[in-house]
mmCIF file of N, CA and C and ligand atoms in Angstrom:
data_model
loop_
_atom_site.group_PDB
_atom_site.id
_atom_site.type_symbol
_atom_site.label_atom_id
_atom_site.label_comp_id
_atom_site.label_asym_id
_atom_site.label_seq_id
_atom_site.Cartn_x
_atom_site.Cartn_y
_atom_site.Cartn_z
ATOM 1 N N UNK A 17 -13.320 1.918 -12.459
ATOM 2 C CA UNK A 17 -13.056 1.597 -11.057
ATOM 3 C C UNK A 17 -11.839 0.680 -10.933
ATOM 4 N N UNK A 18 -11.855 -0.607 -11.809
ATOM 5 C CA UNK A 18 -10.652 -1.193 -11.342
ATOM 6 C C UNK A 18 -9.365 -0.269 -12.170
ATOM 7 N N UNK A 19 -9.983 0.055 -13.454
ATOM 8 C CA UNK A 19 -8.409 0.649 -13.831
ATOM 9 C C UNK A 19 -7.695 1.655 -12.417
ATOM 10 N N UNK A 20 -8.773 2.523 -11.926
ATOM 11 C CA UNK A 20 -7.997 3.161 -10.477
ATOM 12 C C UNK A 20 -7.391 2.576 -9.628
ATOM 13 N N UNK A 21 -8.017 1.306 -9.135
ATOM 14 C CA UNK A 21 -7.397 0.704 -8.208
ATOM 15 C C UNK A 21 -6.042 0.085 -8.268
ATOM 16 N N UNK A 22 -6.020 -0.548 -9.667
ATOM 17 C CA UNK A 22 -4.706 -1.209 -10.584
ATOM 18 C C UNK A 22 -4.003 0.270 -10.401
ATOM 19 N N UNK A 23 -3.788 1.239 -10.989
ATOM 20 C CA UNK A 23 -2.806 2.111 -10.491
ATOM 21 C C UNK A 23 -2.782 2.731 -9.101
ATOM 22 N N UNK A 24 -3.601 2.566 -8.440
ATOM 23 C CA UNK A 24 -2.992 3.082 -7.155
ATOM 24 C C UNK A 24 -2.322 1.993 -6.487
ATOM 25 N N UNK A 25 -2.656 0.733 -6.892
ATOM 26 C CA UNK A 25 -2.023 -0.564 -6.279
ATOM 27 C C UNK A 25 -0.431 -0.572 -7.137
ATOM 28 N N UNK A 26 0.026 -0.038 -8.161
ATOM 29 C CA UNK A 26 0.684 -0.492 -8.810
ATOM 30 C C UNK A 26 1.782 0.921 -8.176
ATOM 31 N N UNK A 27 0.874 2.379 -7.815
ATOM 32 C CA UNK A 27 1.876 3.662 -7.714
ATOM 33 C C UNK A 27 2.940 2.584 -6.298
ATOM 34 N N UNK A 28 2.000 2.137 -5.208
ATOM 35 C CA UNK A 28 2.643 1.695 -4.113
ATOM 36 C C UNK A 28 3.072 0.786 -4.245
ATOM 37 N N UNK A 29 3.205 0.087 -4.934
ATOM 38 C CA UNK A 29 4.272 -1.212 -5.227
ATOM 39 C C UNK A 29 5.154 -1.226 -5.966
ATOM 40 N N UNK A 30 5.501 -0.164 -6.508
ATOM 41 C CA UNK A 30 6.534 0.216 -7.618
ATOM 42 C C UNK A 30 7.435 1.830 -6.497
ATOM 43 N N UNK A 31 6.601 2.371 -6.219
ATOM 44 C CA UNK A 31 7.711 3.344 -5.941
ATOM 45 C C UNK A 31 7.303 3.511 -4.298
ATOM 46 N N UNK A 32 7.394 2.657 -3.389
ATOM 47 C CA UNK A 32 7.093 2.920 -1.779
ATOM 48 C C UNK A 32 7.778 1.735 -1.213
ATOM 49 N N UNK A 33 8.608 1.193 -1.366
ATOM 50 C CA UNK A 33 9.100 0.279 -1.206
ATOM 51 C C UNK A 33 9.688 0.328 -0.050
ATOM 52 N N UNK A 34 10.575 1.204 0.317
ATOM 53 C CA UNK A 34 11.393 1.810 1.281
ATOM 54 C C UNK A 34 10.866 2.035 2.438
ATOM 55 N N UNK A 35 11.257 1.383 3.706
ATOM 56 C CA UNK A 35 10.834 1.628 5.281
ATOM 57 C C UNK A 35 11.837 2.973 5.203
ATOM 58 N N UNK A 36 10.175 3.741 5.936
ATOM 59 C CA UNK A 36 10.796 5.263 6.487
ATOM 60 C C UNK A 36 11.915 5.104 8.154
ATOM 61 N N UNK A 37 11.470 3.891 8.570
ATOM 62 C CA UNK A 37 12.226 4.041 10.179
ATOM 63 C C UNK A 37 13.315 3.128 9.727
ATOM 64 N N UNK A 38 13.208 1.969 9.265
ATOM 65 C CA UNK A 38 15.440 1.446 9.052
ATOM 66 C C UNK A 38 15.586 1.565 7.835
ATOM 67 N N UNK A 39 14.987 1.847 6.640
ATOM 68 C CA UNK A 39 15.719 2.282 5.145
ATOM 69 C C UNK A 39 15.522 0.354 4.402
ATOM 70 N N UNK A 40 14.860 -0.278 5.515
ATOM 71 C CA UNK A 40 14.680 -1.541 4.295
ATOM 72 C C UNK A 40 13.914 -1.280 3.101
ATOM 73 N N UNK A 41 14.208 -1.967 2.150
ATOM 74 C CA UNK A 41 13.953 -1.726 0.865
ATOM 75 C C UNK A 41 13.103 -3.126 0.493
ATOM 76 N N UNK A 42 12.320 -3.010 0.457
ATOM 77 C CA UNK A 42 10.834 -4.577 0.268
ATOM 78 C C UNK A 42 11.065 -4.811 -1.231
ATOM 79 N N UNK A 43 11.836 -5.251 -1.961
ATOM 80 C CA UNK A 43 11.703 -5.471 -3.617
ATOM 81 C C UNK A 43 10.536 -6.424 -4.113
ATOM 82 N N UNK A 44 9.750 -6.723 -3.071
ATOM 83 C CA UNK A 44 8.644 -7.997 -3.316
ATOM 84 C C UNK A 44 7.386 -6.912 -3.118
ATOM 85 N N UNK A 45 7.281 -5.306 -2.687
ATOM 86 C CA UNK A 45 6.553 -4.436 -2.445
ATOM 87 C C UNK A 45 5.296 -5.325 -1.639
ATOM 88 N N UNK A 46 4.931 -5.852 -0.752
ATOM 89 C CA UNK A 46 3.914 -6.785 -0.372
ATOM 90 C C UNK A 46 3.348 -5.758 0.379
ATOM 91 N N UNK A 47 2.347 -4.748 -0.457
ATOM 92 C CA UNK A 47 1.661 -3.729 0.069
ATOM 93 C C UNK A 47 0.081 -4.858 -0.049
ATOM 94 N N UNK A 48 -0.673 -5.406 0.884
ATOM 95 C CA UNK A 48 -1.969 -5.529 1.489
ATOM 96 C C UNK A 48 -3.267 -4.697 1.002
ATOM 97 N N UNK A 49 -3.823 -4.764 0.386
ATOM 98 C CA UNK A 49 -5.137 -3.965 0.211
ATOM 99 C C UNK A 49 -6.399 -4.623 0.914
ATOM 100 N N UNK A 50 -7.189 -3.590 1.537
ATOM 101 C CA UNK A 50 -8.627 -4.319 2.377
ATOM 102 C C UNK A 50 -9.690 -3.117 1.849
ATOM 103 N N UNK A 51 -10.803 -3.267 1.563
ATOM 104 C CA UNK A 51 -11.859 -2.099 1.412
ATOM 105 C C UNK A 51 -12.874 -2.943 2.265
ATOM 106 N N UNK A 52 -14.142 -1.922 2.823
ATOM 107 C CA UNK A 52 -14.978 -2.046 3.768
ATOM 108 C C UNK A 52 -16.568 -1.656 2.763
ATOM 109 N N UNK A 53 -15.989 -1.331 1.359
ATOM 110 C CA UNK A 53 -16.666 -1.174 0.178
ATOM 111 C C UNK A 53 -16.775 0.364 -0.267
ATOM 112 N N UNK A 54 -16.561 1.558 0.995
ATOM 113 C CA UNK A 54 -16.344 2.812 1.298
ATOM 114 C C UNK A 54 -14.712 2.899 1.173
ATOM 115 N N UNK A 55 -14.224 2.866 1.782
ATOM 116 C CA UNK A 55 -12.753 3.020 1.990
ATOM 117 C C UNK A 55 -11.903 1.988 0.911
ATOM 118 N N UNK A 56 -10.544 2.203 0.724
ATOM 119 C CA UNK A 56 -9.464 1.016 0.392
ATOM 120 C C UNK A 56 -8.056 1.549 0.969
ATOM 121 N N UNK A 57 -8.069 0.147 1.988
ATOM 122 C CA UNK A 57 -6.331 0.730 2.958
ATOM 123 C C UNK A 57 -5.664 -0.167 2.220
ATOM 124 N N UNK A 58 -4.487 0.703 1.918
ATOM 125 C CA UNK A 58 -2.982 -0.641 1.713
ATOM 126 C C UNK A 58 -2.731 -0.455 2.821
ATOM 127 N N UNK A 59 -1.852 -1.375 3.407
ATOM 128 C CA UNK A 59 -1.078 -1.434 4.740
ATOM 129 C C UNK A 59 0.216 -2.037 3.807
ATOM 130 N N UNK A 60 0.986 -2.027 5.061
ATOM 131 C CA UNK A 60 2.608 -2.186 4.281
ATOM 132 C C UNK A 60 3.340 -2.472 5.428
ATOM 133 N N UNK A 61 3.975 -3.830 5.677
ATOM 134 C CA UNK A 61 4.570 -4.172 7.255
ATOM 135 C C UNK A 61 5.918 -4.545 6.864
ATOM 136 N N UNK A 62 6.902 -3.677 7.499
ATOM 137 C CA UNK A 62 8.324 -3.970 6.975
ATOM 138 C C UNK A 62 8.982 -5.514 7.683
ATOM 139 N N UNK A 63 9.399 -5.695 6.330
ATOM 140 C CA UNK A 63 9.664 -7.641 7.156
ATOM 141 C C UNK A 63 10.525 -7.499 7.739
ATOM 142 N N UNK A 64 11.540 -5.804 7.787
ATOM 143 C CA UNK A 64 12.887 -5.954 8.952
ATOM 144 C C UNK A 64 12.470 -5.522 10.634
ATOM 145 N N UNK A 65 11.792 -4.579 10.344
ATOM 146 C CA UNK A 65 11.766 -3.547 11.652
ATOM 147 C C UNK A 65 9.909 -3.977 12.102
ATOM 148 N N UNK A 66 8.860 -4.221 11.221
ATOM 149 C CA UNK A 66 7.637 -4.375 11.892
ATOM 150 C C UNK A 66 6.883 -3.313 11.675
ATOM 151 N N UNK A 67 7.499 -1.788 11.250
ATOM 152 C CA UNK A 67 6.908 -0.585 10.885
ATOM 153 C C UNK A 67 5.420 -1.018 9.970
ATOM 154 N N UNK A 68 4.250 -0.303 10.343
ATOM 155 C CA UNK A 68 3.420 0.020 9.681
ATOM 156 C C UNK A 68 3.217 0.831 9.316
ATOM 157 N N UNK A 69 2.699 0.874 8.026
ATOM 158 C CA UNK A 69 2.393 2.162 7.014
ATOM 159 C C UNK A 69 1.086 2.003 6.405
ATOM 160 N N UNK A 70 0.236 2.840 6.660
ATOM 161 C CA UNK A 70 -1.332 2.731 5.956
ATOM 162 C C UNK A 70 -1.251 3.921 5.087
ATOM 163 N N UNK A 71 -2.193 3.695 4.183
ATOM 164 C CA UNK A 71 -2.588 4.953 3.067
ATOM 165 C C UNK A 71 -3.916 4.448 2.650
ATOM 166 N N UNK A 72 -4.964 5.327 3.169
ATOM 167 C CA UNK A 72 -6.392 5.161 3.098
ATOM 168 C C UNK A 72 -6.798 6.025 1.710
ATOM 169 N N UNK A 73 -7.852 5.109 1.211
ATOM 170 C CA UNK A 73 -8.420 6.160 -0.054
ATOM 171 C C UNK A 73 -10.283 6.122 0.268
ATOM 172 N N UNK A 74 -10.698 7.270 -0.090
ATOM 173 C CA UNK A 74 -11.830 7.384 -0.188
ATOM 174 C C UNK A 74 -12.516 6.405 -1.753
ATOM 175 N N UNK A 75 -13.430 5.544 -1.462
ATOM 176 C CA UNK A 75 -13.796 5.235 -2.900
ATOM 177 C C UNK A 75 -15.244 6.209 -3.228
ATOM 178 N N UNK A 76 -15.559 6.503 -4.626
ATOM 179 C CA UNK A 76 -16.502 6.705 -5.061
ATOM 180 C C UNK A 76 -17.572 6.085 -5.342
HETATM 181 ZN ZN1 LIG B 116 11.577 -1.075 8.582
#
């Protein structure tokens, strides 16, 4: 379980860096994780523009 989480935390902080609406580039990746014990959202708030980005996972 955590080895999954460590790479899905690690896929989005290594290669999602990039705001899709102004092209900022976050090199600090400060992707947020929350689970409800069912679910785990990263959220991702661009420190230029304010854009949010969620990516929900189902847990097992
Ligand atoms: Zn942005």
């Amino acid at each position: 379980m955590t080895t999954v989480l460590e790479r899905i935390r690690r896929r989005y902080e290594t290669t999602d860096k990039k705001c899709p609406d102004c092209g900022y580039v976050d090199e600090e990746g400060n992707w947020e994780s929350r689970t409800d014990g069912r679910r785990l959202v990263y959220r991702h708030v661009c420190p230029s523009c304010d854009a949010t980005r969620e990516h929900t996972f189902n847990l097992k």
